[in-house]
Short mmCIF file of C-alpha atoms in Angstrom, two decimals:
data_model
loop_
_atom_site.label_atom_id
_atom_site.label_comp_id
_atom_site.label_asym_id
_atom_site.label_seq_id
_atom_site.Cartn_x
_atom_site.Cartn_y
_atom_site.Cartn_z
CA GLU A 1 -45.93 -72.52 -1.98
CA PHE A 2 -46.07 -76.08 -0.67
CA LEU A 3 -44.34 -75.92 2.70
CA GLY A 4 -43.97 -79.68 2.93
CA THR A 5 -41.45 -79.66 0.10
CA TYR A 6 -39.04 -77.58 2.16
CA GLU A 7 -39.65 -79.74 5.24
CA GLN A 8 -38.80 -82.86 3.26
CA LEU A 9 -35.67 -81.27 1.84
CA ALA A 10 -34.56 -80.33 5.36
CA GLU A 11 -35.18 -83.90 6.49
CA CYS A 12 -33.08 -85.17 3.58
CA HIS A 13 -30.19 -82.99 4.75
CA MET A 14 -30.58 -84.43 8.25
CA CYS A 15 -30.58 -88.00 6.96
CA LEU A 16 -27.39 -87.23 5.03
CA GLY A 17 -25.74 -85.93 8.20
CA GLU A 18 -25.94 -82.29 7.10
CA PRO A 19 -27.72 -80.49 9.98
CA ASP A 20 -26.11 -77.14 9.13
CA LYS A 21 -27.63 -77.19 5.65
CA ALA A 22 -31.01 -78.15 7.08
CA LYS A 23 -30.82 -75.32 9.61
CA ARG A 24 -29.92 -72.73 6.97
CA LEU A 25 -32.74 -73.90 4.72
CA LEU A 26 -35.36 -73.67 7.46
CA GLU A 27 -34.15 -70.28 8.69
CA ASP A 28 -34.21 -68.98 5.10
CA CYS A 29 -37.78 -70.25 4.76
CA LEU A 30 -38.81 -68.35 7.88
CA ASP A 31 -37.16 -65.21 6.55
CA THR A 32 -38.74 -65.39 3.10
CA MET A 33 -42.13 -66.98 3.80
CA GLY A 34 -42.90 -65.60 7.23
CA ASP A 35 -43.60 -67.22 10.56
CA GLN A 36 -44.78 -70.74 9.71
CA ALA A 37 -45.35 -73.45 12.29
CA PRO A 38 -43.96 -76.31 10.14
CA PHE A 39 -40.58 -74.60 9.87
CA HIS A 40 -40.38 -74.02 13.62
CA ARG A 41 -41.40 -77.64 14.19
CA CYS A 42 -38.67 -78.90 11.85
CA LEU A 43 -36.12 -76.71 13.58
CA ALA A 44 -37.24 -78.14 16.92
CA GLU A 45 -36.69 -81.64 15.59
CA LEU A 46 -33.28 -80.66 14.23
CA TYR A 47 -32.19 -79.21 17.57
CA LEU A 48 -33.37 -82.35 19.36
CA VAL A 49 -31.19 -84.45 17.06
CA ILE A 50 -28.07 -82.34 17.68
CA ALA A 51 -28.84 -82.14 21.42
CA ASP A 52 -29.45 -78.39 21.59
CA TYR A 53 -32.43 -78.86 23.87
CA ASP A 54 -32.93 -75.23 24.85
CA SER A 55 -33.27 -74.18 21.22
CA ALA A 56 -35.52 -77.18 20.52
CA LEU A 57 -37.96 -76.06 23.20
CA VAL A 58 -37.98 -72.47 21.92
CA GLU A 59 -38.83 -73.64 18.39
CA ALA A 60 -41.46 -76.10 19.60
CA GLU A 61 -43.14 -73.40 21.66
CA ALA A 62 -43.17 -71.14 18.60
CA ALA A 63 -44.83 -73.87 16.51
CA VAL A 64 -47.50 -74.53 19.15
CA ALA A 65 -48.19 -70.81 19.53
CA LEU A 66 -48.96 -70.63 15.81
CA GLU A 67 -50.88 -73.93 15.52
CA PRO A 68 -51.88 -75.14 19.00
CA ASP A 69 -54.13 -77.99 17.80
CA ASP A 70 -51.59 -79.66 15.53
CA TYR A 71 -50.48 -82.87 17.24
CA TYR A 72 -47.12 -82.82 15.47
CA ASN A 73 -46.36 -79.52 17.18
CA LEU A 74 -47.49 -80.81 20.56
CA THR A 75 -45.35 -83.91 20.12
CA ARG A 76 -42.24 -81.79 19.56
CA LEU A 77 -43.16 -79.65 22.56
CA ALA A 78 -43.47 -82.72 24.78
CA SER A 79 -40.11 -83.97 23.52
CA GLY A 80 -38.57 -80.59 24.25
CA TYR A 81 -39.84 -80.68 27.82
CA LYS A 82 -38.71 -84.27 28.34
CA THR A 83 -35.17 -83.72 27.10
CA ARG A 84 -34.80 -80.72 29.40
CA GLY A 85 -36.05 -82.72 32.37
CA GLU A 86 -39.34 -80.82 32.66
CA LEU A 87 -41.22 -84.08 33.06
CA LYS A 88 -44.44 -82.72 34.55
CA ASN A 89 -44.84 -80.35 31.59
CA ALA A 90 -44.11 -83.26 29.26
CA GLU A 91 -46.74 -85.38 30.99
CA ASP A 92 -49.34 -82.61 30.69
CA THR A 93 -48.59 -82.27 26.98
CA TYR A 94 -48.83 -86.02 26.38
CA TRP A 95 -52.17 -85.96 28.18
CA LYS A 96 -53.39 -83.33 25.71
CA LEU A 97 -52.31 -85.61 22.89
CA MET A 98 -54.18 -88.54 24.41
CA GLN A 99 -57.41 -86.53 24.29
CA MET A 100 -57.13 -85.97 20.54
CA THR A 101 -58.99 -88.07 17.98
CA GLU A 102 -56.15 -88.57 15.50
CA PRO A 103 -54.56 -92.06 15.75
CA GLY A 104 -51.14 -90.44 15.37
CA ALA A 105 -51.72 -88.32 18.46
CA VAL A 106 -52.66 -91.39 20.51
CA TYR A 107 -49.57 -93.18 19.20
CA GLU A 108 -47.32 -90.32 20.30
CA ALA A 109 -49.07 -90.10 23.66
CA THR A 110 -48.59 -93.83 24.26
CA ASN A 111 -44.89 -93.63 23.44
CA GLY A 112 -44.48 -90.53 25.58
CA GLY A 113 -46.33 -91.99 28.52
CA PHE A 114 -44.26 -95.16 28.30
CA ALA A 115 -41.04 -93.15 28.30
CA LEU A 116 -42.03 -91.05 31.30
CA ASN A 117 -43.21 -94.03 33.34
CA THR A 118 -39.94 -95.77 32.57
CA ILE A 119 -37.97 -92.73 33.73
CA TRP A 120 -40.03 -92.61 36.92
CA GLY A 121 -39.49 -96.33 37.57
CA LYS A 122 -43.19 -97.16 37.15
CA TYR A 123 -42.40 -100.25 35.15
CA ASN A 124 -45.71 -102.04 35.68
CA LEU A 125 -47.58 -99.06 34.26
CA ALA A 126 -45.06 -98.71 31.42
CA THR A 127 -45.39 -102.36 30.42
CA SER A 128 -49.17 -102.19 30.70
CA MET A 129 -49.22 -99.27 28.26
CA LEU A 130 -47.07 -101.22 25.81
CA GLU A 131 -49.21 -104.34 26.06
CA THR A 132 -52.33 -102.29 25.36
CA GLY A 133 -50.59 -100.57 22.46
CA ILE A 134 -49.43 -103.88 20.96
CA GLU A 135 -52.93 -105.32 21.15
CA MET A 136 -54.37 -102.21 19.51
CA ALA A 137 -51.74 -102.12 16.76
CA LEU A 138 -52.17 -105.79 15.87
CA SER A 139 -55.96 -105.50 15.81
CA MET A 140 -55.62 -102.60 13.35
CA ASP A 141 -52.85 -104.36 11.35
CA ILE A 142 -50.40 -101.54 12.05
CA GLN A 143 -47.37 -103.80 11.99
CA TRP A 144 -44.68 -101.15 12.35
CA ALA A 145 -46.19 -99.87 15.62
CA ALA A 146 -46.58 -103.42 16.90
CA ALA A 147 -42.92 -104.08 16.10
CA GLU A 148 -41.79 -100.93 17.89
CA TRP A 149 -43.72 -101.70 21.06
CA GLN A 150 -42.89 -105.42 21.06
CA ALA A 151 -39.20 -104.55 20.90
CA LYS A 152 -39.51 -102.08 23.75
CA LEU A 153 -41.41 -104.56 25.90
CA ALA A 154 -38.87 -107.26 25.08
CA TYR A 155 -36.06 -105.03 26.32
CA ILE A 156 -37.85 -104.32 29.61
CA LEU A 157 -38.65 -107.98 30.23
CA SER A 158 -35.05 -108.93 29.49
CA ARG A 159 -33.82 -106.41 32.04
CA GLU A 160 -36.22 -107.99 34.53
CA GLY A 161 -34.76 -111.43 33.85
CA ASN A 162 -37.65 -112.83 31.81
CA HIS A 163 -35.39 -113.75 28.91
CA THR A 164 -37.65 -116.41 27.37
CA ARG A 165 -40.63 -114.11 26.95
CA ALA A 166 -38.32 -111.26 25.92
CA LEU A 167 -36.84 -113.37 23.13
CA GLU A 168 -40.31 -114.37 21.92
CA LEU A 169 -41.33 -110.72 21.76
CA SER A 170 -38.15 -109.61 20.01
CA GLU A 171 -38.66 -112.30 17.36
CA ALA A 172 -42.30 -111.25 17.01
CA ALA A 173 -41.10 -107.66 16.58
CA CYS A 174 -38.78 -108.72 13.75
CA ASP A 175 -41.64 -110.59 12.08
CA ALA A 176 -44.00 -107.63 12.42
CA ALA A 177 -41.40 -105.25 11.02
CA THR A 178 -40.87 -107.54 8.03
CA GLN A 179 -44.61 -107.43 7.32
CA ALA A 180 -44.96 -103.68 7.85
CA SER A 181 -46.03 -101.59 4.88
CA ARG A 182 -44.46 -98.47 6.42
CA PHE A 183 -41.23 -97.94 8.37
CA GLY A 184 -40.46 -101.65 8.03
CA ALA A 185 -36.71 -101.32 7.48
CA GLN A 186 -36.34 -98.84 10.35
CA GLU A 187 -38.26 -101.01 12.80
CA LEU A 188 -36.49 -104.16 11.67
CA ARG A 189 -33.12 -102.59 12.49
CA LYS A 190 -34.36 -101.61 15.94
CA SER A 191 -35.98 -104.99 16.56
CA MET A 192 -32.85 -106.91 15.56
CA HIS A 193 -30.77 -104.68 17.81
CA VAL A 194 -33.03 -105.51 20.76
CA LYS A 195 -33.05 -109.19 19.83
CA GLY A 196 -29.26 -109.26 20.01
CA LEU A 197 -29.28 -107.56 23.40
CA VAL A 198 -31.88 -110.03 24.69
CA GLN A 199 -29.84 -112.98 23.45
CA LEU A 200 -26.72 -111.64 25.09
CA ALA A 201 -28.52 -111.00 28.40
CA GLY A 202 -29.99 -114.49 28.23
CA GLY A 203 -26.59 -116.13 28.02
CA LYS A 204 -26.58 -116.82 24.28
CA PRO A 205 -23.51 -114.96 23.03
CA GLU A 206 -23.13 -116.95 19.80
CA GLU A 207 -26.73 -116.28 18.79
CA ALA A 208 -26.26 -112.62 19.70
CA ARG A 209 -23.15 -112.48 17.51
CA GLN A 210 -25.09 -113.97 14.60
CA THR A 211 -27.88 -111.43 15.06
CA ALA A 212 -25.31 -108.63 15.16
CA GLU A 213 -23.81 -109.85 11.89
CA GLU A 214 -27.25 -110.03 10.27
CA LEU A 215 -28.02 -106.53 11.51
CA ASN A 216 -24.75 -105.19 10.15
CA GLU A 217 -25.49 -106.80 6.78
CA LEU A 218 -28.96 -105.24 6.79
CA ILE A 219 -27.57 -101.79 7.57
CA GLU A 220 -24.79 -102.02 4.98
CA GLY A 221 -27.34 -102.98 2.35
CA GLY A 222 -29.76 -100.19 3.28
CA LEU A 223 -30.12 -96.58 2.21
CA HIS A 224 -29.27 -95.07 5.57
CA LYS A 225 -26.13 -96.76 6.90
CA LYS A 226 -25.80 -94.40 9.87
CA ALA A 227 -29.04 -95.56 11.46
CA ILE A 228 -29.71 -98.55 13.64
#
């Protein structure tokens, strides 16, 4: 049977705010179809969403044990380590991802490395990783990744007091998200959220209020109203 169908159904339950149904579905799949890495990986993701980090790590480890070279599994494992505060293990796992040839693995490694360096207060290294990622994404016309990283960099620069450059980047992120062929709506919500925060931090409360209203309108008109 096509395992991805069950994964997608579980994800639909999660998007609808039905984690219990998703959990039952995935556990039933493991019972009826045997030990399959995709089901463990989906359970790991589910547990991360509902903040059951111990269970998330157990499921991620099970997925990696079954398919150790699948970068999706390694990504969930790294997330499991990070949420439990096992940052050195997370770093080691992101390093494994960085060595892989798949663009998706490098994307996950860049995001993970940025997150860890931010946690550790290594902001220069974190921003350098984002700048490199933005340049790479734009050169490859991967607009959704560019939007994600521009928004993150904008937030950091705003916190550092560089509000002018932060606003430029947040606006660029919104533009990139609008042009994205994938994940555009998701990244536009995130980018507008950051733009509003940057405007507020830069002493522009009226512009921030307008951005917040536009964001609310976008969310209310979208398919997934619970997501920013």
